[in-house]
PDB file of C-alpha atoms in Angstrom:
ATOM      1  CA  MET C  23     106.223  93.600 140.337  1.00 38.00           C
ATOM      2  CA  TRP C  24     107.808  90.588 138.665  1.00 33.00           C
ATOM      3  CA  GLN C  25     108.557  89.058 142.060  1.00 41.00           C
ATOM      4  CA  PHE C  26     104.845  89.078 142.903  1.00 37.00           C
ATOM      5  CA  SER C  27     103.998  87.480 139.549  1.00 37.00           C
ATOM      6  CA  ALA C  28     106.543  84.748 140.116  1.00 38.00           C
ATOM      7  CA  LEU C  29     105.158  83.946 143.561  1.00 38.00           C
ATOM      8  CA  LEU C  30     101.614  83.940 142.197  1.00 37.00           C
ATOM      9  CA  PHE C  31     102.668  81.465 139.478  1.00 34.00           C
ATOM     10  CA  LEU C  32     103.752  78.919 142.101  1.00 37.00           C
ATOM     11  CA  PHE C  33     100.223  78.682 143.494  1.00 38.00           C
ATOM     12  CA  LEU C  34      98.308  78.713 140.235  1.00 37.00           C
ATOM     13  CA  PRO C  35      97.051  75.468 138.660  1.00 35.00           C
ATOM     14  CA  GLY C  36      99.710  74.058 136.390  1.00 34.00           C
ATOM     15  CA  GLY C  37     102.533  75.818 138.223  1.00 35.00           C
ATOM     16  CA  CYS C  38     105.760  74.057 139.116  1.00 37.00           C
ATOM     17  CA  THR C  39     105.733  71.363 141.832  1.00 38.00           C
ATOM     18  CA  VAL C  40     107.241  71.699 145.266  1.00 44.00           C
ATOM     19  CA  GLN C  41     110.638  70.003 145.329  1.00 45.00           C
ATOM     20  CA  GLY C  42     110.895  67.104 147.772  1.00 75.00           C
ATOM     21  CA  SER C  43     107.134  66.658 148.198  1.00 91.00           C
ATOM     22  CA  ILE C  44     107.519  63.012 147.141  1.00 95.00           C
ATOM     23  CA  THR C  45     110.637  60.848 146.983  1.00 95.00           C
ATOM     24  CA  GLY C  46     111.455  57.164 146.662  1.00 93.00           C
ATOM     25  CA  GLN C  47     113.691  54.559 145.151  1.00 91.00           C
ATOM     26  CA  LYS C  48     114.850  55.358 141.646  1.00 93.00           C
ATOM     27  CA  GLY C  49     114.799  51.748 140.465  1.00 95.00           C
ATOM     28  CA  ALA C  50     113.110  48.433 141.237  1.00 96.00           C
ATOM     29  CA  ARG C  51     113.929  44.963 139.934  1.00 96.00           C
ATOM     30  CA  GLY C  52     112.091  41.655 139.975  1.00 96.00           C
ATOM     31  CA  LYS C  53     112.079  38.271 138.248  1.00 96.00           C
ATOM     32  CA  GLU C  54     109.595  37.112 135.674  1.00 97.00           C
ATOM     33  CA  GLN C  55     106.573  35.449 137.330  1.00 95.00           C
ATOM     34  CA  GLY C  56     107.719  36.944 140.629  1.00 96.00           C
ATOM     35  CA  SER C  57     106.881  40.253 142.338  1.00 97.00           C
ATOM     36  CA  LEU C  58     108.451  43.580 143.298  1.00 97.00           C
ATOM     37  CA  THR C  59     107.639  46.333 145.797  1.00 97.00           C
ATOM     38  CA  VAL C  60     108.161  50.090 145.511  1.00 97.00           C
ATOM     39  CA  GLN C  61     107.855  52.543 148.408  1.00 97.00           C
ATOM     40  CA  CYS C  62     107.393  56.265 147.945  1.00 97.00           C
ATOM     41  CA  ARG C  63     107.639  58.800 150.791  1.00 97.00           C
ATOM     42  CA  TYR C  64     105.778  62.099 150.938  1.00 97.00           C
ATOM     43  CA  THR C  65     105.581  65.071 153.324  1.00 96.00           C
ATOM     44  CA  SER C  66     102.853  65.266 155.931  1.00 95.00           C
ATOM     45  CA  ASP C  67     101.089  68.059 154.010  1.00 94.00           C
ATOM     46  CA  TRP C  68      99.833  65.472 151.497  1.00 96.00           C
ATOM     47  CA  LYS C  69      98.587  62.904 154.003  1.00 95.00           C
ATOM     48  CA  GLU C  70      94.922  62.935 152.939  1.00 94.00           C
ATOM     49  CA  TYR C  71      95.508  63.240 149.210  1.00 96.00           C
ATOM     50  CA  GLU C  72      95.098  60.455 146.685  1.00 97.00           C
ATOM     51  CA  LYS C  73      98.298  58.567 145.829  1.00 97.00           C
ATOM     52  CA  TYR C  74      98.637  56.591 142.624  1.00 97.00           C
ATOM     53  CA  TRP C  75     100.907  54.499 140.394  1.00 97.00           C
ATOM     54  CA  CYS C  76     101.149  55.117 136.658  1.00 97.00           C
ATOM     55  CA  ARG C  77     103.308  54.169 133.693  1.00 97.00           C
ATOM     56  CA  GLY C  78     104.733  56.346 130.932  1.00 95.00           C
ATOM     57  CA  ALA C  79     107.635  58.507 129.798  1.00 89.00           C
ATOM     58  CA  GLY C  80     106.192  61.702 131.299  1.00 83.00           C
ATOM     59  CA  TRP C  81     103.443  62.882 133.631  1.00 74.00           C
ATOM     60  CA  ARG C  82     101.212  64.072 130.789  1.00 79.00           C
ATOM     61  CA  SER C  83     101.324  60.677 129.004  1.00 87.00           C
ATOM     62  CA  CYS C  84     101.388  58.560 132.166  1.00 93.00           C
ATOM     63  CA  GLU C  85      98.841  55.743 132.101  1.00 95.00           C
ATOM     64  CA  PHE C  86      96.982  55.495 135.422  1.00 96.00           C
ATOM     65  CA  LEU C  87      97.157  51.953 136.837  1.00 97.00           C
ATOM     66  CA  ILE C  88      95.918  52.126 140.422  1.00 97.00           C
ATOM     67  CA  GLY C  89      95.273  54.707 143.173  1.00 97.00           C
ATOM     68  CA  THR C  90      94.267  54.978 146.838  1.00 97.00           C
ATOM     69  CA  ASP C  91      90.884  56.179 148.101  1.00 92.00           C
ATOM     70  CA  LYS C  92      92.548  58.882 150.288  1.00 93.00           C
ATOM     71  CA  SER C  93      92.714  56.435 153.194  1.00 94.00           C
ATOM     72  CA  ASP C  94      95.096  53.737 154.451  1.00 94.00           C
ATOM     73  CA  LYS C  95      92.962  50.955 152.960  1.00 95.00           C
ATOM     74  CA  LEU C  96      94.639  48.408 150.665  1.00 97.00           C
ATOM     75  CA  VAL C  97      93.501  48.715 147.056  1.00 97.00           C
ATOM     76  CA  LYS C  98      94.149  45.939 144.546  1.00 97.00           C
ATOM     77  CA  LYS C  99      93.519  45.888 140.807  1.00 96.00           C
ATOM     78  CA  ASN C 100      94.551  43.047 138.516  1.00 94.00           C
ATOM     79  CA  ARG C 101      98.231  42.362 139.325  1.00 97.00           C
ATOM     80  CA  VAL C 102      98.923  45.650 141.132  1.00 98.00           C
ATOM     81  CA  SER C 103      98.117  46.769 144.678  1.00 98.00           C
ATOM     82  CA  ILE C 104      98.693  50.036 146.584  1.00 98.00           C
ATOM     83  CA  GLN C 105      98.396  51.001 150.253  1.00 97.00           C
ATOM     84  CA  ASP C 106      98.996  54.338 151.986  1.00 97.00           C
ATOM     85  CA  ASN C 107     100.580  54.388 155.435  1.00 97.00           C
ATOM     86  CA  GLN C 108      99.353  57.756 156.667  1.00 96.00           C
ATOM     87  CA  THR C 109     101.259  57.401 159.926  1.00 96.00           C
ATOM     88  CA  ASP C 110     104.719  57.079 158.412  1.00 96.00           C
ATOM     89  CA  PHE C 111     103.763  59.048 155.265  1.00 97.00           C
ATOM     90  CA  ILE C 112     104.766  56.202 152.901  1.00 97.00           C
ATOM     91  CA  PHE C 113     102.678  54.466 150.286  1.00 98.00           C
ATOM     92  CA  THR C 114     103.637  51.063 148.921  1.00 98.00           C
ATOM     93  CA  VAL C 115     103.044  49.644 145.449  1.00 98.00           C
ATOM     94  CA  THR C 116     103.316  45.899 144.745  1.00 98.00           C
ATOM     95  CA  MET C 117     103.399  44.331 141.280  1.00 98.00           C
ATOM     96  CA  GLU C 118     102.791  40.564 141.098  1.00 97.00           C
ATOM     97  CA  ASP C 119     103.137  37.869 138.442  1.00 97.00           C
ATOM     98  CA  LEU C 120     105.696  39.960 136.610  1.00 98.00           C
ATOM     99  CA  ARG C 121     106.085  39.745 132.861  1.00 97.00           C
ATOM    100  CA  MET C 122     108.926  40.866 130.652  1.00 97.00           C
ATOM    101  CA  SER C 123     106.607  43.474 129.137  1.00 97.00           C
ATOM    102  CA  ASP C 124     106.185  45.089 132.588  1.00 97.00           C
ATOM    103  CA  ALA C 125     109.666  46.635 132.392  1.00 97.00           C
ATOM    104  CA  GLY C 126     109.640  50.390 131.831  1.00 96.00           C
ATOM    105  CA  ILE C 127     109.254  53.832 133.401  1.00 96.00           C
ATOM    106  CA  TYR C 128     106.686  54.229 136.217  1.00 97.00           C
ATOM    107  CA  TRP C 129     105.731  57.093 138.520  1.00 96.00           C
ATOM    108  CA  CYS C 130     104.690  57.479 142.139  1.00 96.00           C
ATOM    109  CA  GLY C 131     102.175  60.303 142.121  1.00 96.00           C
ATOM    110  CA  ILE C 132     100.101  62.511 144.414  1.00 96.00           C
ATOM    111  CA  SER C 133      96.962  63.865 142.830  1.00 94.00           C
ATOM    112  CA  ARG C 134      96.333  67.561 143.369  1.00 93.00           C
ATOM    113  CA  ILE C 135      95.014  70.634 141.593  1.00 91.00           C
ATOM    114  CA  GLY C 136      97.361  71.572 138.777  1.00 87.00           C
ATOM    115  CA  GLN C 137     100.454  69.490 138.061  1.00 88.00           C
ATOM    116  CA  ASP C 138     100.689  66.426 140.303  1.00 92.00           C
ATOM    117  CA  HIS C 139     103.650  65.668 142.503  1.00 94.00           C
ATOM    118  CA  MET C 140     105.454  62.737 140.857  1.00 94.00           C
ATOM    119  CA  PHE C 141     108.591  60.671 141.293  1.00 95.00           C
ATOM    120  CA  GLU C 142     110.092  58.530 138.529  1.00 95.00           C
ATOM    121  CA  VAL C 143     110.875  54.834 139.108  1.00 97.00           C
ATOM    122  CA  ASN C 144     112.660  52.619 136.568  1.00 97.00           C
ATOM    123  CA  VAL C 145     111.317  49.030 136.725  1.00 97.00           C
ATOM    124  CA  ASN C 146     113.383  46.115 135.371  1.00 97.00           C
ATOM    125  CA  VAL C 147     112.263  42.504 134.971  1.00 97.00           C
ATOM    126  CA  ASP C 148     114.762  39.643 134.725  1.00 97.00           C
ATOM    127  CA  PRO C 149     113.841  36.457 132.830  1.00 95.00           C
ATOM    128  CA  ALA C 150     112.918  33.478 134.976  1.00 90.00           C
ATOM    129  CA  GLN C 151     115.406  30.632 135.133  1.00 82.00           C
ATOM    130  CA  GLU C 152     114.379  27.303 133.652  1.00 62.00           C
ATOM    131  CA  SER C 153     113.187  24.746 136.171  1.00 47.00           C
ATOM    132  CA  SER C 154     115.263  21.709 137.021  1.00 45.00           C
ATOM    133  CA  ALA C 155     112.614  19.444 135.497  1.00 48.00           C
ATOM    134  CA  THR C 156     112.978  21.232 132.175  1.00 52.00           C
ATOM    135  CA  ASN C 157     116.762  20.883 132.320  1.00 53.00           C
ATOM    136  CA  LEU C 158     116.458  17.147 132.962  1.00 52.00           C
ATOM    137  CA  THR C 159     114.086  16.780 130.031  1.00 56.00           C
ATOM    138  CA  ASN C 160     116.507  18.582 127.711  1.00 58.00           C
ATOM    139  CA  MET C 161     119.408  16.455 128.925  1.00 58.00           C
ATOM    140  CA  ALA C 162     117.578  13.150 128.312  1.00 54.00           C
ATOM    141  CA  THR C 163     118.711  11.223 125.222  1.00 53.00           C
ATOM    142  CA  PRO C 164     116.674   8.625 123.316  1.00 55.00           C
ATOM    143  CA  VAL C 165     117.562   4.961 123.813  1.00 53.00           C
ATOM    144  CA  THR C 166     118.715   3.287 120.592  1.00 57.00           C
ATOM    145  CA  SER C 167     120.024  -0.137 119.728  1.00 54.00           C
ATOM    146  CA  THR C 168     123.777  -0.480 120.188  1.00 57.00           C
ATOM    147  CA  PRO C 169     126.223  -2.321 117.911  1.00 57.00           C
ATOM    148  CA  PRO C 170     128.216  -5.259 119.195  1.00 53.00           C
ATOM    149  CA  THR C 171     130.436  -4.231 122.075  1.00 54.00           C
ATOM    150  CA  THR C 172     134.175  -4.737 122.248  1.00 52.00           C
ATOM    151  CA  GLU C 173     135.775  -5.919 125.491  1.00 52.00           C
ATOM    152  CA  ASN C 174     139.413  -5.231 126.243  1.00 54.00           C
ATOM    153  CA  THR C 175     140.976  -8.246 127.987  1.00 50.00           C
ATOM    154  CA  GLY C 176     144.421  -6.672 128.220  1.00 54.00           C
ATOM    155  CA  LYS C 177     145.873  -8.901 125.504  1.00 51.00           C
ATOM    156  CA  GLU C 178     143.447  -8.564 122.662  1.00 51.00           C
ATOM    157  CA  GLN C 179     140.051  -7.157 121.929  1.00 55.00           C
ATOM    158  CA  VAL C 180     137.145  -9.594 121.889  1.00 53.00           C
ATOM    159  CA  THR C 181     134.024  -8.594 120.031  1.00 56.00           C
ATOM    160  CA  GLN C 182     130.763  -9.792 121.546  1.00 58.00           C
ATOM    161  CA  PRO C 183     128.252 -10.746 118.827  1.00 56.00           C
ATOM    162  CA  SER C 184     124.841  -9.252 119.030  1.00 60.00           C
ATOM    163  CA  PRO C 185     121.691 -11.413 119.476  1.00 59.00           C
ATOM    164  CA  HIS C 186     120.840 -10.865 115.808  1.00 58.00           C
ATOM    165  CA  THR C 187     124.241 -12.233 114.758  1.00 57.00           C
ATOM    166  CA  ARG C 188     123.761 -15.312 116.965  1.00 60.00           C
ATOM    167  CA  SER C 189     120.395 -15.970 115.301  1.00 63.00           C
ATOM    168  CA  LEU C 190     121.958 -15.869 111.822  1.00 58.00           C
ATOM    169  CA  LEU C 191     124.711 -18.285 112.885  1.00 60.00           C
ATOM    170  CA  SER C 192     122.157 -20.742 114.325  1.00 66.00           C
ATOM    171  CA  SER C 193     120.115 -20.675 111.134  1.00 70.00           C
ATOM    172  CA  LEU C 194     123.233 -21.258 109.005  1.00 69.00           C
ATOM    173  CA  TYR C 195     124.331 -24.198 111.161  1.00 65.00           C
ATOM    174  CA  PHE C 196     120.895 -25.803 110.822  1.00 64.00           C
ATOM    175  CA  ARG C 197     121.063 -25.590 107.046  1.00 70.00           C
ATOM    176  CA  VAL C 198     124.535 -27.164 106.976  1.00 64.00           C
ATOM    177  CA  LEU C 199     123.250 -29.947 109.220  1.00 64.00           C
ATOM    178  CA  VAL C 200     120.308 -30.700 106.919  1.00 65.00           C
ATOM    179  CA  PHE C 201     122.062 -30.533 103.557  1.00 69.00           C
ATOM    180  CA  LEU C 202     125.474 -32.002 104.392  1.00 70.00           C
ATOM    181  CA  GLU C 203     125.493 -34.039 107.576  1.00 69.00           C
ATOM    182  CA  LEU C 204     122.113 -35.731 107.084  1.00 69.00           C
ATOM    183  CA  PRO C 205     122.986 -37.283 103.655  1.00 74.00           C
ATOM    184  CA  LEU C 206     126.339 -38.403 105.071  1.00 77.00           C
ATOM    185  CA  LEU C 207     124.599 -40.083 107.966  1.00 75.00           C
ATOM    186  CA  LEU C 208     122.187 -41.867 105.619  1.00 78.00           C
ATOM    187  CA  SER C 209     125.094 -43.074 103.488  1.00 78.00           C
ATOM    188  CA  MET C 210     126.827 -44.514 106.525  1.00 80.00           C
ATOM    189  CA  CYS C 211     123.650 -46.331 107.604  1.00 73.00           C
ATOM    190  CA  GLY C 212     123.288 -47.799 104.090  1.00 76.00           C
ATOM    191  CA  ALA C 213     126.891 -49.035 104.153  1.00 74.00           C
ATOM    192  CA  VAL C 214     126.347 -50.743 107.503  1.00 71.00           C
ATOM    193  CA  LEU C 215     123.222 -52.486 106.228  1.00 74.00           C
ATOM    194  CA  TRP C 216     125.057 -53.615 103.064  1.00 65.00           C
ATOM    195  CA  VAL C 217     127.855 -55.171 105.026  1.00 69.00           C
ATOM    196  CA  ASN C 218     125.494 -56.988 107.382  1.00 69.00           C
ATOM    197  CA  ARG C 219     123.177 -58.312 104.656  1.00 65.00           C
ATOM    198  CA  PRO C 220     122.563 -62.190 104.505  1.00 62.00           C
ATOM    199  CA  GLN C 221     124.987 -64.019 102.129  1.00 60.00           C
ATOM    200  CA  ARG C 222     124.128 -67.064 100.008  1.00 55.00           C
ATOM    201  CA  CYS C 223     126.416 -69.991  99.251  1.00 52.00           C
ATOM    202  CA  SER C 224     126.236 -71.904  95.948  1.00 52.00           C
ATOM    203  CA  VAL C 225     125.893 -75.705  96.466  1.00 51.00           C
ATOM    204  CA  GLY C 226     125.327 -77.611  93.337  1.00 52.00           C
ATOM    205  CA  SER C 227     122.725 -75.932  91.254  1.00 48.00           C
ATOM    206  CA  SER C 228     120.771 -74.412  94.100  1.00 50.00           C
ATOM    207  CA  ALA C 229     121.705 -71.259  96.008  1.00 48.00           C
ATOM    208  CA  GLN C 230     121.386 -71.568  99.778  1.00 52.00           C
ATOM    209  CA  PRO C 231     122.105 -68.929 102.357  1.00 53.00           C
ATOM    210  CA  CYS C 232     125.406 -69.275 104.134  1.00 52.00           C
ATOM    211  CA  TYR C 233     125.453 -68.837 107.907  1.00 50.00           C
ATOM    212  CA  GLU C 234     128.347 -68.740 110.214  1.00 48.00           C
ATOM    213  CA  ASN C 235     128.891 -71.363 112.894  1.00 46.00           C
ATOM    214  CA  GLN C 236     127.052 -74.203 111.042  1.00 43.00           C
TER     215      GLN C 236
END
């Protein structure tokens, strides 16, 4: 009697699933902002049944994402698409524009009366690598003014003055020229004029100028 009850339980709604009714890859991996594809195979008995893709830790809490319309027509919803190949008995799920939050446990499922046939797939998402343009931007350094450079001539080091230092030296030289050399030059001109001034000779009581070669 118990054998009959056990056989009856297999065909009642909610009974255990048939092993091997659906299989596939246990894991799938893709890069952030990229895509990944999962293929699930089923037996020919389930050709005209709805296939779907859901996410969750178990079949009772699995969140339905997308499903077929019991045909081989491509169905797309948001970033996920599904298509059933009813000739080879394989349906394919594609996830696009991957995000880090997309990683988790998913299920390939076949909808039927009672407990669905399901196969668990672990999806992993790797972070996208930084672009070369970003790397170049991070490597760039701001341009700042440099101190006077030092050249090595092999014998001794020669320091090249900066333009600002040259400007200070020019200003200092101009001041020395005005306050020291200019008065000296005026004194020399006065001495020359004093030496070359007209001289007078005293003759009797009247003073007359004395000239050479008279």
